[in-house]
Amino acid sequence: MTSDTHAATTVRLTVAQAVVRFLAHQWSERDGERQKLFAGCFGIFGHGNVAGIGQALLQNELADGEEHLPYVLARNEQAMVHTSVAYARQKDRLQTWACTASVGPGSTNMLTGAALATINRIPVLLLPSGTFATRVSAPVLQELEQPYAGDVTVNDAFRPLSRFFDRVSRPEQLPSALLGAMRVLTDPVETGAVTISLPQDVQAEAHDWPVELFAPRVWRVARPLPEAVDVEDAAAIIRSARRPMVVAGGGVHYSGAESALQAFCEATGIPVGESQAGKGSLPHGHPQQMGAVGSTGTTAANALAAEADVVIGVGTRWSDFTTASRTAFRAEGVRFVNINVARFDAGKHAGLSVVADAREALTALTAALQGYAVDDAHRSRQAALWSAWDAAVEGAFHPSTDVTDRLADGLLTQGQVLGAVNELSDPRDVVLCAAGSMPGDIHKLWRVRDRKGYHVEYGYSCMGYEVPASIGIRLADESRDVFAMVGDGGYLMMPTELVTAVQERVKVVVVLVQNHGFHSIGSLSESLGSQRFGTSYRFRGESSGRLDGDVLPVDLAANARSLGAHVIEVHSLDELHQAIKEAKAWPADGGPVVIHVETDPLVHAPDSASWWDVPVSEVSDLDTTRTAYAEYRDHKTTQRPLVAPTRPNPSESAESTS
Ligand SMILES: Cc1ncc(C[n+]2csc(CCOP(=O)(O)OP(=O)(O)O)c2C)c(N)n1
Ligand SMILES: [Mg+2]
């Protein structure tokens, strides 16, 4: 190759410029629809990325005719990962953001976000900056020194949290790192946090890149088909069932399988219980919709789960909340059929694995089950169970005066707050939550009216996800209002991104539920015999020396106002209704609205007598703990191993040749 030809086929750019140019040219495609894989890049600059990726983003922003990778300045690196994850989830994992952070704490701040993305199986590209690859001036500011290994950096902490990790120590390594990263981001089985660690000197180093590295590239998001034999076996098991049930997980949404699930349920009459990620798989009011299942389930779904003889998991990873710590499915000989794109999840509970895209598998299974339906008794049982539960929801949303008369002045119940937001928001609006007592209550109570109307992050249940995630959802879909339900504890973890919402004029509605501490962990603590220890925000008592003094004089409404939000403080149900209407009418580019409401943490949502396994101290000086331990041991006896084989015993099966 002559040097002239060489000049024509390569382009000289820094590693950081190459990263930005490459990312701007990536597309995803599914069902014939194409979209940019990266909506942009969030970042916070410091040493390590200000002159590398920062310079490249600036050059990209100022360039005419170049594909743009919009840059958004965030306030906290953990938060910008949350924003990206929420965006990607709202986009059914077909689009996401990149996140750039500076060396050291800027980068490690993203670790919690990385874990959250990987656990929830949501794509996000993380670009932590690394210390010098050459190590010429080591140790540099914020560098970890480990006497036992010269090549370890703080960014190695991303390895166990990422589905793909690479460190680009030489420019030549970049193309394979980028291509590997894109493969994982767009693979429904592998996806999660994808990390490319970029040492600060390498970011700024120039290299001659082949021009085709930057050609537009389309990543097709697969819809793997099920194997015919698995569909036949699954159909045979379901045909043998008298009381089957579906458990719908997040995979139903990511695959866009809601209509296929509805057709399956309508043809067979099989009822559906939903995990947190799967909630909204069937619309509220559908006769087979039994709502939440598991520890935070409805009485309807949990009653059906307890007696189900065949459980069909669709796109669920079977977390302990979904199985009520393996106590929800109690029928003798209960068998599982798992439809999942990931063999890893499809094999759980020793289930019959149908490894496939949820939409494709459900469509094939509906055809294979032609002529099969549950009997009328099972259908009427569903209807009766649901109407009893729906009445309980009405009671929580609109409590009787017996309950409200006992509330202190200006306080509401959490159920009233959720009911008001559910009833006064539009069907397409999105409710968002992550940690505290609200995720469980919302899982039970919320009436989901649109496939993208429900967004509770309950894989990692990360306090602080709510405010940054609300921005991601709104950026992903400006036609919907977002109602972020956040407790005072969660708000205090991460109010920072209200400032980012102000900067970007992003309208989000944050409903800040002030109950002066941890309603959730307080109740959990009490149920485990730990007397709500250390769970409320109070002064240390002068005589007791314990955190049992007066409520702290914290004004979160003033805090939100100081960050630039429009704040509405409410002290009654009427004022709450007015506030929600005001928020609905707030201009689309008006920035964040915060509704501050105080609730009584001692009024609980209706119970479904379900369980969650949280170990209690085996020995204790406290009566409360000893009582709780006795109850705990009783519950442990109801736990099932769920390991029975699903297929017939080979020595008894007709096809056996031995
Ligand atoms: C980052 C993080 N730290 C700790 C926890 C454990 N945790 C779960 S809920 C909770 C309290 C939440 O308080 P708040 O947001 O006020 O909600 P409430 O329980 O009062 O409804 C805590 C500490 C968590 N989920 N995430
Ligand atoms: Mg609280």
XYZ file of C-alpha atoms and ligand atoms in Angstrom, residues 78 112 414 434-439 460-464 466 486-493 513-522 535 537 601, ligand 1:
62
model
C -24.032 7.723 39.969
C -23.601 1.724 41.989
C -49.558 6.857 51.605
C -37.208 2.538 43.442
C -36.825 2.099 47.197
C -38.640 2.538 50.480
C -42.176 1.502 51.305
C -43.665 2.873 48.100
C -42.366 0.274 45.588
C -31.283 -3.096 42.854
C -33.938 -1.044 44.680
C -31.539 1.832 44.841
C -32.427 4.861 46.965
C -31.631 7.925 44.903
C -35.875 8.312 41.431
C -39.730 9.479 46.309
C -39.461 9.125 50.068
C -37.611 11.649 52.194
C -34.750 9.151 52.633
C -34.455 8.514 48.901
C -34.698 12.237 48.160
C -31.859 13.041 50.569
C -29.648 10.476 48.810
C -43.395 11.832 50.515
C -42.092 13.110 53.832
C -42.502 10.731 56.768
C -39.307 11.628 58.640
C -37.318 8.489 58.051
C -37.624 4.961 56.813
C -41.240 3.767 56.896
C -40.139 0.635 55.026
C -37.141 -0.409 57.059
C -38.877 0.751 60.244
C -34.874 4.198 61.178
C -34.857 11.012 61.401
C -45.862 6.074 58.243
C -28.667 3.291 48.385
C -29.493 2.504 49.349
N -29.172 2.498 50.660
C -29.911 1.783 51.537
C -30.994 1.073 51.123
C -31.812 0.285 52.155
N -33.142 0.937 52.291
C -34.196 0.498 51.588
S -35.536 1.443 51.830
C -34.736 2.466 52.885
C -35.420 3.652 53.502
C -36.084 4.520 52.486
O -36.574 5.666 53.120
P -37.554 6.652 52.364
O -37.031 6.957 51.022
O -37.853 7.785 53.254
O -38.862 5.770 52.134
P -39.891 5.191 53.224
O -39.285 3.907 53.699
O -40.047 6.172 54.304
O -41.123 4.935 52.443
C -33.423 2.045 53.057
C -32.448 2.692 53.955
C -31.289 1.100 49.736
N -32.311 0.418 49.216
N -30.558 1.846 48.882
